[in-house]
JSON list of C-alpha atoms in Angstrom, two decimals:
[
{"chain": "Q", "resi": 180, "resn": "UNK", "atom": "CA", "xyz": [0.24, 0.06, -0.05]},
{"chain": "Q", "resi": 181, "resn": "UNK", "atom": "CA", "xyz": [2.48, 2.67, -1.21]},
{"chain": "Q", "resi": 182, "resn": "UNK", "atom": "CA", "xyz": [0.09, 5.35, -2.32]},
{"chain": "Q", "resi": 183, "resn": "UNK", "atom": "CA", "xyz": [1.77, 8.62, -2.91]},
{"chain": "Q", "resi": 184, "resn": "UNK", "atom": "CA", "xyz": [5.64, 8.55, -2.42]},
{"chain": "Q", "resi": 185, "resn": "UNK", "atom": "CA", "xyz": [7.52, 11.72, -2.48]},
{"chain": "Q", "resi": 186, "resn": "UNK", "atom": "CA", "xyz": [11.03, 12.15, -2.44]},
{"chain": "Q", "resi": 187, "resn": "UNK", "atom": "CA", "xyz": [13.32, 13.44, -0.66]},
{"chain": "Q", "resi": 188, "resn": "UNK", "atom": "CA", "xyz": [11.57, 14.29, 2.66]},
{"chain": "Q", "resi": 189, "resn": "UNK", "atom": "CA", "xyz": [14.24, 17.20, 3.42]},
{"chain": "Q", "resi": 190, "resn": "UNK", "atom": "CA", "xyz": [16.55, 19.24, 1.29]},
{"chain": "Q", "resi": 191, "resn": "UNK", "atom": "CA", "xyz": [18.46, 22.37, 1.59]},
{"chain": "Q", "resi": 192, "resn": "UNK", "atom": "CA", "xyz": [19.17, 24.40, -1.12]},
{"chain": "Q", "resi": 193, "resn": "UNK", "atom": "CA", "xyz": [21.60, 27.19, -2.25]},
{"chain": "Q", "resi": 194, "resn": "UNK", "atom": "CA", "xyz": [20.21, 30.44, -3.93]},
{"chain": "Q", "resi": 195, "resn": "UNK", "atom": "CA", "xyz": [20.49, 29.59, -7.60]},
{"chain": "Q", "resi": 196, "resn": "UNK", "atom": "CA", "xyz": [20.49, 25.84, -7.49]},
{"chain": "Q", "resi": 197, "resn": "UNK", "atom": "CA", "xyz": [18.02, 23.62, -9.18]},
{"chain": "Q", "resi": 198, "resn": "UNK", "atom": "CA", "xyz": [16.50, 20.44, -8.11]},
{"chain": "Q", "resi": 199, "resn": "UNK", "atom": "CA", "xyz": [13.74, 18.01, -8.79]},
{"chain": "Q", "resi": 200, "resn": "UNK", "atom": "CA", "xyz": [11.27, 16.84, -6.05]},
{"chain": "Q", "resi": 201, "resn": "UNK", "atom": "CA", "xyz": [10.15, 13.35, -7.21]},
{"chain": "Q", "resi": 202, "resn": "UNK", "atom": "CA", "xyz": [6.39, 12.06, -6.87]},
{"chain": "Q", "resi": 203, "resn": "UNK", "atom": "CA", "xyz": [4.78, 8.89, -7.96]},
{"chain": "Q", "resi": 204, "resn": "UNK", "atom": "CA", "xyz": [1.63, 7.02, -7.12]},
{"chain": "Q", "resi": 205, "resn": "UNK", "atom": "CA", "xyz": [0.59, 3.25, -7.50]},
{"chain": "Q", "resi": 206, "resn": "UNK", "atom": "CA", "xyz": [-2.86, 3.74, -7.66]},
{"chain": "Q", "resi": 207, "resn": "UNK", "atom": "CA", "xyz": [-3.56, 4.37, -11.63]},
{"chain": "Q", "resi": 208, "resn": "UNK", "atom": "CA", "xyz": [-4.75, 7.81, -10.72]},
{"chain": "Q", "resi": 209, "resn": "UNK", "atom": "CA", "xyz": [-5.13, 10.29, -13.69]},
{"chain": "Q", "resi": 210, "resn": "UNK", "atom": "CA", "xyz": [-5.13, 13.37, -11.86]},
{"chain": "Q", "resi": 211, "resn": "UNK", "atom": "CA", "xyz": [-1.77, 14.58, -9.85]},
{"chain": "Q", "resi": 212, "resn": "UNK", "atom": "CA", "xyz": [-1.16, 18.02, -8.17]},
{"chain": "Q", "resi": 213, "resn": "UNK", "atom": "CA", "xyz": [1.66, 19.85, -6.76]},
{"chain": "Q", "resi": 214, "resn": "UNK", "atom": "CA", "xyz": [0.96, 22.12, -3.52]},
{"chain": "Q", "resi": 215, "resn": "UNK", "atom": "CA", "xyz": [3.16, 24.07, -1.33]},
{"chain": "Q", "resi": 216, "resn": "UNK", "atom": "CA", "xyz": [2.10, 24.75, 2.24]},
{"chain": "Q", "resi": 217, "resn": "UNK", "atom": "CA", "xyz": [3.40, 28.00, 4.28]},
{"chain": "Q", "resi": 218, "resn": "UNK", "atom": "CA", "xyz": [2.73, 28.52, 7.55]},
{"chain": "Q", "resi": 219, "resn": "UNK", "atom": "CA", "xyz": [-0.56, 29.89, 8.38]},
{"chain": "Q", "resi": 220, "resn": "UNK", "atom": "CA", "xyz": [-1.17, 30.33, 4.74]},
{"chain": "Q", "resi": 221, "resn": "UNK", "atom": "CA", "xyz": [-2.88, 26.95, 3.78]},
{"chain": "Q", "resi": 222, "resn": "UNK", "atom": "CA", "xyz": [-2.14, 25.12, 0.72]},
{"chain": "Q", "resi": 223, "resn": "UNK", "atom": "CA", "xyz": [-1.62, 26.67, -2.80]},
{"chain": "Q", "resi": 224, "resn": "UNK", "atom": "CA", "xyz": [-1.88, 24.76, -5.93]},
{"chain": "Q", "resi": 225, "resn": "UNK", "atom": "CA", "xyz": [1.45, 24.99, -8.16]},
{"chain": "Q", "resi": 226, "resn": "UNK", "atom": "CA", "xyz": [0.62, 22.92, -10.92]},
{"chain": "Q", "resi": 227, "resn": "UNK", "atom": "CA", "xyz": [-1.59, 19.80, -11.79]},
{"chain": "Q", "resi": 228, "resn": "UNK", "atom": "CA", "xyz": [-1.95, 17.13, -14.41]},
{"chain": "Q", "resi": 229, "resn": "UNK", "atom": "CA", "xyz": [-5.29, 15.43, -15.99]},
{"chain": "Q", "resi": 230, "resn": "UNK", "atom": "CA", "xyz": [-3.52, 12.49, -17.45]},
{"chain": "Q", "resi": 231, "resn": "UNK", "atom": "CA", "xyz": [0.26, 11.68, -19.09]},
{"chain": "Q", "resi": 232, "resn": "UNK", "atom": "CA", "xyz": [1.45, 14.47, -21.31]},
{"chain": "Q", "resi": 233, "resn": "UNK", "atom": "CA", "xyz": [-1.42, 16.89, -20.00]},
{"chain": "Q", "resi": 234, "resn": "UNK", "atom": "CA", "xyz": [-0.12, 19.70, -17.15]},
{"chain": "Q", "resi": 235, "resn": "UNK", "atom": "CA", "xyz": [-1.35, 22.90, -16.42]},
{"chain": "Q", "resi": 236, "resn": "UNK", "atom": "CA", "xyz": [-0.65, 26.02, -13.94]},
{"chain": "Q", "resi": 237, "resn": "UNK", "atom": "CA", "xyz": [-2.35, 26.47, -10.76]},
{"chain": "Q", "resi": 238, "resn": "UNK", "atom": "CA", "xyz": [-2.52, 29.41, -8.59]},
{"chain": "Q", "resi": 239, "resn": "UNK", "atom": "CA", "xyz": [1.21, 29.87, -7.96]},
{"chain": "Q", "resi": 240, "resn": "UNK", "atom": "CA", "xyz": [3.31, 28.32, -11.01]},
{"chain": "Q", "resi": 241, "resn": "UNK", "atom": "CA", "xyz": [6.24, 30.74, -11.48]},
{"chain": "Q", "resi": 242, "resn": "UNK", "atom": "CA", "xyz": [9.94, 29.41, -10.68]},
{"chain": "Q", "resi": 243, "resn": "UNK", "atom": "CA", "xyz": [8.63, 25.97, -11.09]},
{"chain": "Q", "resi": 244, "resn": "UNK", "atom": "CA", "xyz": [8.02, 23.45, -14.10]},
{"chain": "Q", "resi": 245, "resn": "UNK", "atom": "CA", "xyz": [6.53, 19.98, -14.20]},
{"chain": "Q", "resi": 246, "resn": "UNK", "atom": "CA", "xyz": [6.15, 17.00, -16.57]},
{"chain": "Q", "resi": 247, "resn": "UNK", "atom": "CA", "xyz": [3.83, 14.05, -16.88]},
{"chain": "Q", "resi": 248, "resn": "UNK", "atom": "CA", "xyz": [5.48, 11.41, -19.04]},
{"chain": "Q", "resi": 249, "resn": "UNK", "atom": "CA", "xyz": [4.06, 8.45, -17.58]},
{"chain": "Q", "resi": 250, "resn": "UNK", "atom": "CA", "xyz": [0.67, 8.05, -15.32]},
{"chain": "Q", "resi": 251, "resn": "UNK", "atom": "CA", "xyz": [2.91, 7.19, -12.30]},
{"chain": "Q", "resi": 252, "resn": "UNK", "atom": "CA", "xyz": [5.22, 10.21, -12.03]},
{"chain": "Q", "resi": 253, "resn": "UNK", "atom": "CA", "xyz": [4.92, 13.88, -11.65]},
{"chain": "Q", "resi": 254, "resn": "UNK", "atom": "CA", "xyz": [7.99, 15.43, -11.05]},
{"chain": "Q", "resi": 255, "resn": "UNK", "atom": "CA", "xyz": [7.93, 19.18, -9.92]},
{"chain": "Q", "resi": 256, "resn": "UNK", "atom": "CA", "xyz": [11.06, 21.14, -10.94]},
{"chain": "Q", "resi": 257, "resn": "UNK", "atom": "CA", "xyz": [12.67, 24.36, -9.40]},
{"chain": "Q", "resi": 258, "resn": "UNK", "atom": "CA", "xyz": [15.22, 25.90, -12.12]},
{"chain": "Q", "resi": 259, "resn": "UNK", "atom": "CA", "xyz": [16.63, 28.69, -9.93]},
{"chain": "Q", "resi": 260, "resn": "UNK", "atom": "CA", "xyz": [15.98, 28.45, -6.58]},
{"chain": "Q", "resi": 261, "resn": "UNK", "atom": "CA", "xyz": [14.86, 31.53, -4.47]},
{"chain": "Q", "resi": 262, "resn": "UNK", "atom": "CA", "xyz": [14.55, 32.00, -0.61]},
{"chain": "Q", "resi": 263, "resn": "UNK", "atom": "CA", "xyz": [10.55, 32.49, -1.52]},
{"chain": "Q", "resi": 264, "resn": "UNK", "atom": "CA", "xyz": [10.51, 28.90, -2.42]},
{"chain": "Q", "resi": 265, "resn": "UNK", "atom": "CA", "xyz": [11.33, 27.76, 1.07]},
{"chain": "Q", "resi": 266, "resn": "UNK", "atom": "CA", "xyz": [8.12, 25.77, 1.71]},
{"chain": "Q", "resi": 267, "resn": "UNK", "atom": "CA", "xyz": [6.58, 22.19, 2.30]},
{"chain": "Q", "resi": 268, "resn": "UNK", "atom": "CA", "xyz": [5.62, 20.73, -0.89]},
{"chain": "Q", "resi": 269, "resn": "UNK", "atom": "CA", "xyz": [2.69, 17.87, -1.14]},
{"chain": "Q", "resi": 270, "resn": "UNK", "atom": "CA", "xyz": [2.02, 16.04, -4.01]},
{"chain": "Q", "resi": 271, "resn": "UNK", "atom": "CA", "xyz": [-1.51, 14.29, -4.16]},
{"chain": "Q", "resi": 272, "resn": "UNK", "atom": "CA", "xyz": [-3.51, 12.45, -6.63]},
{"chain": "Q", "resi": 273, "resn": "UNK", "atom": "CA", "xyz": [-6.90, 11.38, -7.66]},
{"chain": "Q", "resi": 274, "resn": "UNK", "atom": "CA", "xyz": [-8.59, 9.07, -9.92]},
{"chain": "Q", "resi": 275, "resn": "UNK", "atom": "CA", "xyz": [-10.93, 11.22, -12.10]},
{"chain": "Q", "resi": 276, "resn": "UNK", "atom": "CA", "xyz": [-11.00, 14.69, -10.34]},
{"chain": "Q", "resi": 277, "resn": "UNK", "atom": "CA", "xyz": [-14.67, 14.42, -10.33]},
{"chain": "Q", "resi": 278, "resn": "UNK", "atom": "CA", "xyz": [-16.21, 16.87, -7.76]},
{"chain": "Q", "resi": 279, "resn": "UNK", "atom": "CA", "xyz": [-16.51, 15.22, -4.23]},
{"chain": "Q", "resi": 280, "resn": "UNK", "atom": "CA", "xyz": [-13.63, 12.94, -5.21]},
{"chain": "Q", "resi": 281, "resn": "UNK", "atom": "CA", "xyz": [-10.93, 12.18, -2.53]},
{"chain": "Q", "resi": 282, "resn": "UNK", "atom": "CA", "xyz": [-7.40, 13.58, -2.73]},
{"chain": "Q", "resi": 283, "resn": "UNK", "atom": "CA", "xyz": [-4.63, 11.15, -1.69]},
{"chain": "Q", "resi": 284, "resn": "UNK", "atom": "CA", "xyz": [-1.48, 13.00, -0.36]},
{"chain": "Q", "resi": 285, "resn": "UNK", "atom": "CA", "xyz": [2.27, 12.23, 0.11]},
{"chain": "Q", "resi": 286, "resn": "UNK", "atom": "CA", "xyz": [4.01, 12.90, 3.15]},
{"chain": "Q", "resi": 287, "resn": "UNK", "atom": "CA", "xyz": [5.48, 15.87, 1.87]},
{"chain": "Q", "resi": 288, "resn": "UNK", "atom": "CA", "xyz": [9.30, 17.49, 0.98]},
{"chain": "Q", "resi": 289, "resn": "UNK", "atom": "CA", "xyz": [10.50, 20.19, 3.19]},
{"chain": "Q", "resi": 290, "resn": "UNK", "atom": "CA", "xyz": [12.38, 22.43, 1.29]},
{"chain": "Q", "resi": 291, "resn": "UNK", "atom": "CA", "xyz": [14.77, 25.20, 2.72]},
{"chain": "Q", "resi": 292, "resn": "UNK", "atom": "CA", "xyz": [16.59, 27.69, 0.36]},
{"chain": "Q", "resi": 293, "resn": "UNK", "atom": "CA", "xyz": [19.21, 29.72, 1.76]},
{"chain": "I", "resi": 42, "resn": "UNK", "atom": "CA", "xyz": [-13.68, 32.06, -7.42]},
{"chain": "I", "resi": 43, "resn": "UNK", "atom": "CA", "xyz": [-14.29, 30.26, -4.51]},
{"chain": "I", "resi": 44, "resn": "UNK", "atom": "CA", "xyz": [-12.71, 30.73, -0.81]},
{"chain": "I", "resi": 45, "resn": "UNK", "atom": "CA", "xyz": [-12.73, 29.34, 2.33]},
{"chain": "I", "resi": 46, "resn": "UNK", "atom": "CA", "xyz": [-12.27, 31.08, 5.62]},
{"chain": "I", "resi": 47, "resn": "UNK", "atom": "CA", "xyz": [-11.21, 29.29, 8.80]},
{"chain": "I", "resi": 48, "resn": "UNK", "atom": "CA", "xyz": [-11.91, 31.92, 11.82]},
{"chain": "I", "resi": 49, "resn": "UNK", "atom": "CA", "xyz": [-9.43, 30.50, 14.34]},
{"chain": "I", "resi": 50, "resn": "UNK", "atom": "CA", "xyz": [-5.84, 30.14, 13.55]},
{"chain": "I", "resi": 51, "resn": "UNK", "atom": "CA", "xyz": [-5.35, 28.12, 16.78]},
{"chain": "I", "resi": 52, "resn": "UNK", "atom": "CA", "xyz": [-7.66, 26.31, 19.18]},
{"chain": "I", "resi": 53, "resn": "UNK", "atom": "CA", "xyz": [-6.36, 25.15, 22.68]},
{"chain": "I", "resi": 54, "resn": "UNK", "atom": "CA", "xyz": [-8.69, 22.75, 24.50]},
{"chain": "I", "resi": 55, "resn": "UNK", "atom": "CA", "xyz": [-8.56, 20.33, 27.19]},
{"chain": "I", "resi": 56, "resn": "UNK", "atom": "CA", "xyz": [-8.84, 16.69, 26.90]},
{"chain": "I", "resi": 57, "resn": "UNK", "atom": "CA", "xyz": [-12.55, 15.50, 26.80]},
{"chain": "I", "resi": 58, "resn": "UNK", "atom": "CA", "xyz": [-14.12, 18.43, 26.19]},
{"chain": "I", "resi": 59, "resn": "UNK", "atom": "CA", "xyz": [-15.89, 19.40, 22.98]},
{"chain": "I", "resi": 60, "resn": "UNK", "atom": "CA", "xyz": [-14.58, 21.07, 20.35]},
{"chain": "I", "resi": 61, "resn": "UNK", "atom": "CA", "xyz": [-15.67, 23.13, 17.46]},
{"chain": "I", "resi": 62, "resn": "UNK", "atom": "CA", "xyz": [-13.56, 24.52, 14.36]},
{"chain": "I", "resi": 63, "resn": "UNK", "atom": "CA", "xyz": [-14.87, 26.77, 12.14]},
{"chain": "I", "resi": 64, "resn": "UNK", "atom": "CA", "xyz": [-15.20, 27.03, 8.42]},
{"chain": "I", "resi": 65, "resn": "UNK", "atom": "CA", "xyz": [-17.06, 29.53, 6.14]},
{"chain": "I", "resi": 66, "resn": "UNK", "atom": "CA", "xyz": [-17.09, 29.10, 2.35]},
{"chain": "I", "resi": 67, "resn": "UNK", "atom": "CA", "xyz": [-18.05, 31.62, -0.60]},
{"chain": "I", "resi": 68, "resn": "UNK", "atom": "CA", "xyz": [-19.93, 30.05, -3.30]},
{"chain": "I", "resi": 69, "resn": "UNK", "atom": "CA", "xyz": [-23.20, 30.68, -5.31]},
{"chain": "I", "resi": 70, "resn": "UNK", "atom": "CA", "xyz": [-23.53, 27.44, -6.65]},
{"chain": "I", "resi": 71, "resn": "UNK", "atom": "CA", "xyz": [-23.46, 23.76, -5.28]},
{"chain": "I", "resi": 72, "resn": "UNK", "atom": "CA", "xyz": [-20.38, 23.08, -3.31]},
{"chain": "I", "resi": 73, "resn": "UNK", "atom": "CA", "xyz": [-18.61, 19.79, -2.28]},
{"chain": "I", "resi": 74, "resn": "UNK", "atom": "CA", "xyz": [-16.96, 20.44, 1.14]},
{"chain": "I", "resi": 75, "resn": "UNK", "atom": "CA", "xyz": [-14.08, 18.68, 2.90]},
{"chain": "I", "resi": 76, "resn": "UNK", "atom": "CA", "xyz": [-12.23, 18.57, 6.24]},
{"chain": "I", "resi": 77, "resn": "UNK", "atom": "CA", "xyz": [-8.49, 17.11, 6.16]},
{"chain": "I", "resi": 78, "resn": "UNK", "atom": "CA", "xyz": [-6.28, 16.57, 9.09]},
{"chain": "I", "resi": 79, "resn": "UNK", "atom": "CA", "xyz": [-2.50, 16.70, 9.11]},
{"chain": "I", "resi": 80, "resn": "UNK", "atom": "CA", "xyz": [-0.81, 15.05, 11.91]},
{"chain": "I", "resi": 81, "resn": "UNK", "atom": "CA", "xyz": [2.68, 16.20, 12.68]},
{"chain": "I", "resi": 82, "resn": "UNK", "atom": "CA", "xyz": [5.00, 15.71, 9.72]},
{"chain": "I", "resi": 83, "resn": "UNK", "atom": "CA", "xyz": [2.67, 13.93, 7.65]},
{"chain": "I", "resi": 84, "resn": "UNK", "atom": "CA", "xyz": [0.73, 14.60, 4.67]},
{"chain": "I", "resi": 85, "resn": "UNK", "atom": "CA", "xyz": [-3.13, 15.42, 4.62]},
{"chain": "I", "resi": 86, "resn": "UNK", "atom": "CA", "xyz": [-5.80, 12.68, 5.22]},
{"chain": "I", "resi": 87, "resn": "UNK", "atom": "CA", "xyz": [-9.58, 13.07, 4.72]},
{"chain": "I", "resi": 88, "resn": "UNK", "atom": "CA", "xyz": [-11.47, 13.52, 7.91]},
{"chain": "I", "resi": 89, "resn": "UNK", "atom": "CA", "xyz": [-15.07, 13.78, 6.18]},
{"chain": "I", "resi": 90, "resn": "UNK", "atom": "CA", "xyz": [-16.99, 15.50, 3.19]},
{"chain": "I", "resi": 91, "resn": "UNK", "atom": "CA", "xyz": [-20.11, 16.84, 2.28]},
{"chain": "I", "resi": 92, "resn": "UNK", "atom": "CA", "xyz": [-21.50, 16.28, -1.23]},
{"chain": "I", "resi": 93, "resn": "UNK", "atom": "CA", "xyz": [-25.26, 16.31, -1.07]},
{"chain": "I", "resi": 94, "resn": "UNK", "atom": "CA", "xyz": [-28.17, 14.72, 1.29]},
{"chain": "I", "resi": 95, "resn": "UNK", "atom": "CA", "xyz": [-27.86, 14.78, 5.02]},
{"chain": "I", "resi": 96, "resn": "UNK", "atom": "CA", "xyz": [-26.58, 18.09, 6.24]},
{"chain": "I", "resi": 97, "resn": "UNK", "atom": "CA", "xyz": [-24.90, 16.30, 9.34]},
{"chain": "I", "resi": 98, "resn": "UNK", "atom": "CA", "xyz": [-22.08, 14.44, 7.93]},
{"chain": "I", "resi": 99, "resn": "UNK", "atom": "CA", "xyz": [-20.02, 11.94, 10.33]},
{"chain": "I", "resi": 100, "resn": "UNK", "atom": "CA", "xyz": [-16.50, 11.05, 9.60]},
{"chain": "I", "resi": 101, "resn": "UNK", "atom": "CA", "xyz": [-13.13, 9.13, 11.21]},
{"chain": "I", "resi": 102, "resn": "UNK", "atom": "CA", "xyz": [-12.27, 9.59, 14.55]},
{"chain": "I", "resi": 103, "resn": "UNK", "atom": "CA", "xyz": [-15.73, 10.58, 15.99]},
{"chain": "I", "resi": 104, "resn": "UNK", "atom": "CA", "xyz": [-15.51, 14.09, 14.11]},
{"chain": "I", "resi": 105, "resn": "UNK", "atom": "CA", "xyz": [-18.72, 15.32, 12.53]},
{"chain": "I", "resi": 106, "resn": "UNK", "atom": "CA", "xyz": [-19.68, 18.30, 10.31]},
{"chain": "I", "resi": 107, "resn": "UNK", "atom": "CA", "xyz": [-22.70, 20.16, 9.87]},
{"chain": "I", "resi": 108, "resn": "UNK", "atom": "CA", "xyz": [-23.48, 21.83, 6.39]},
{"chain": "I", "resi": 109, "resn": "UNK", "atom": "CA", "xyz": [-25.54, 25.11, 6.56]},
{"chain": "I", "resi": 110, "resn": "UNK", "atom": "CA", "xyz": [-26.27, 26.71, 3.23]},
{"chain": "I", "resi": 111, "resn": "UNK", "atom": "CA", "xyz": [-28.05, 29.74, 4.55]},
{"chain": "I", "resi": 112, "resn": "UNK", "atom": "CA", "xyz": [-24.66, 30.55, 6.54]},
{"chain": "I", "resi": 113, "resn": "UNK", "atom": "CA", "xyz": [-22.44, 29.08, 3.78]},
{"chain": "I", "resi": 114, "resn": "UNK", "atom": "CA", "xyz": [-20.82, 27.19, 6.83]},
{"chain": "I", "resi": 115, "resn": "UNK", "atom": "CA", "xyz": [-19.00, 23.89, 7.41]},
{"chain": "I", "resi": 116, "resn": "UNK", "atom": "CA", "xyz": [-18.06, 23.71, 11.11]},
{"chain": "I", "resi": 117, "resn": "UNK", "atom": "CA", "xyz": [-16.04, 20.71, 12.39]},
{"chain": "I", "resi": 118, "resn": "UNK", "atom": "CA", "xyz": [-17.26, 19.31, 15.84]},
{"chain": "I", "resi": 119, "resn": "UNK", "atom": "CA", "xyz": [-16.24, 16.53, 17.94]},
{"chain": "I", "resi": 120, "resn": "UNK", "atom": "CA", "xyz": [-18.05, 16.06, 21.54]},
{"chain": "I", "resi": 121, "resn": "UNK", "atom": "CA", "xyz": [-14.67, 14.80, 23.41]},
{"chain": "I", "resi": 122, "resn": "UNK", "atom": "CA", "xyz": [-11.19, 15.03, 22.16]},
{"chain": "I", "resi": 123, "resn": "UNK", "atom": "CA", "xyz": [-8.32, 13.10, 22.87]},
{"chain": "I", "resi": 124, "resn": "UNK", "atom": "CA", "xyz": [-4.68, 14.20, 22.90]},
{"chain": "I", "resi": 125, "resn": "UNK", "atom": "CA", "xyz": [-4.06, 12.19, 19.72]},
{"chain": "I", "resi": 126, "resn": "UNK", "atom": "CA", "xyz": [-6.56, 14.75, 17.78]},
{"chain": "I", "resi": 127, "resn": "UNK", "atom": "CA", "xyz": [-3.64, 17.50, 18.36]},
{"chain": "I", "resi": 128, "resn": "UNK", "atom": "CA", "xyz": [-3.22, 17.99, 14.76]},
{"chain": "I", "resi": 129, "resn": "UNK", "atom": "CA", "xyz": [-3.76, 20.93, 12.01]},
{"chain": "I", "resi": 130, "resn": "UNK", "atom": "CA", "xyz": [-7.26, 20.67, 10.46]},
{"chain": "I", "resi": 131, "resn": "UNK", "atom": "CA", "xyz": [-8.07, 22.05, 7.18]},
{"chain": "I", "resi": 132, "resn": "UNK", "atom": "CA", "xyz": [-11.48, 22.83, 5.40]},
{"chain": "I", "resi": 133, "resn": "UNK", "atom": "CA", "xyz": [-11.39, 22.99, 1.49]},
{"chain": "I", "resi": 134, "resn": "UNK", "atom": "CA", "xyz": [-13.99, 23.41, -1.42]},
{"chain": "I", "resi": 135, "resn": "UNK", "atom": "CA", "xyz": [-13.88, 21.67, -4.28]},
{"chain": "I", "resi": 136, "resn": "UNK", "atom": "CA", "xyz": [-13.46, 23.80, -7.51]},
{"chain": "I", "resi": 137, "resn": "UNK", "atom": "CA", "xyz": [-13.45, 23.50, -11.00]},
{"chain": "I", "resi": 138, "resn": "UNK", "atom": "CA", "xyz": [-13.26, 20.37, -13.67]},
{"chain": "I", "resi": 139, "resn": "UNK", "atom": "CA", "xyz": [-9.77, 19.50, -12.36]},
{"chain": "I", "resi": 140, "resn": "UNK", "atom": "CA", "xyz": [-10.69, 18.37, -9.17]},
{"chain": "I", "resi": 141, "resn": "UNK", "atom": "CA", "xyz": [-8.75, 20.78, -7.45]},
{"chain": "I", "resi": 142, "resn": "UNK", "atom": "CA", "xyz": [-9.31, 21.76, -3.91]},
{"chain": "I", "resi": 143, "resn": "UNK", "atom": "CA", "xyz": [-9.40, 25.09, -2.48]},
{"chain": "I", "resi": 144, "resn": "UNK", "atom": "CA", "xyz": [-7.97, 25.31, 1.24]},
{"chain": "I", "resi": 145, "resn": "UNK", "atom": "CA", "xyz": [-8.46, 27.23, 4.22]},
{"chain": "I", "resi": 146, "resn": "UNK", "atom": "CA", "xyz": [-5.11, 28.44, 6.06]},
{"chain": "I", "resi": 147, "resn": "UNK", "atom": "CA", "xyz": [-5.64, 25.78, 8.71]},
{"chain": "I", "resi": 148, "resn": "UNK", "atom": "CA", "xyz": [-6.79, 25.59, 12.43]},
{"chain": "I", "resi": 149, "resn": "UNK", "atom": "CA", "xyz": [-4.20, 24.28, 14.90]},
{"chain": "I", "resi": 150, "resn": "UNK", "atom": "CA", "xyz": [-6.03, 21.98, 17.16]},
{"chain": "I", "resi": 151, "resn": "UNK", "atom": "CA", "xyz": [-3.91, 21.49, 20.69]},
{"chain": "I", "resi": 152, "resn": "UNK", "atom": "CA", "xyz": [-5.16, 19.27, 22.94]},
{"chain": "I", "resi": 153, "resn": "UNK", "atom": "CA", "xyz": [-3.92, 19.49, 26.54]},
{"chain": "I", "resi": 154, "resn": "UNK", "atom": "CA", "xyz": [-4.31, 16.85, 29.39]}
]
């Protein structure tokens, strides 16, 4: 019962460095999402995907990129890390994206940019 | 665009006391509403959801919520809390065809012995 798996759990980056946050799910879900969580601010949607090869921007996409080459994987790329990207990142998935459908969340990646 | 307001950022309560976490939403159309819980250093888990029908929704761990359309509220309640209920609770509303959820800012519930 792996569900949604995120790696790494923690990472410290220097300003200007790049990295990829990995997310994989084994539930054959079509919809996948990346959120960031900042203290006292709730979760904000960065990008989402409705299936392999299809991605779209969410509320806060600047500074990030995504790709979805397979149903299982949805990596999030930070090209030039900035202190404003210090946050906890959550990947989530659902089967159809239908209203009322439950989202399954990974355990998160805590990222610090110094 | 829809929005969710959680009226309390922190709620301290003693063990075995009742608790209510407040949530208001803004929408002029039918809504799907959720409460998620986040235990320390973990991802979010679904607590309960309202889709339609009975306005009183029961979830896991003894929590329940009441949908009130006239007041646009979806408050979460538990009659007697345990230390293990200490967590952050998020109210959310479904938006759009992509299945996205709009989250409130969260309420940290702290249960003290």
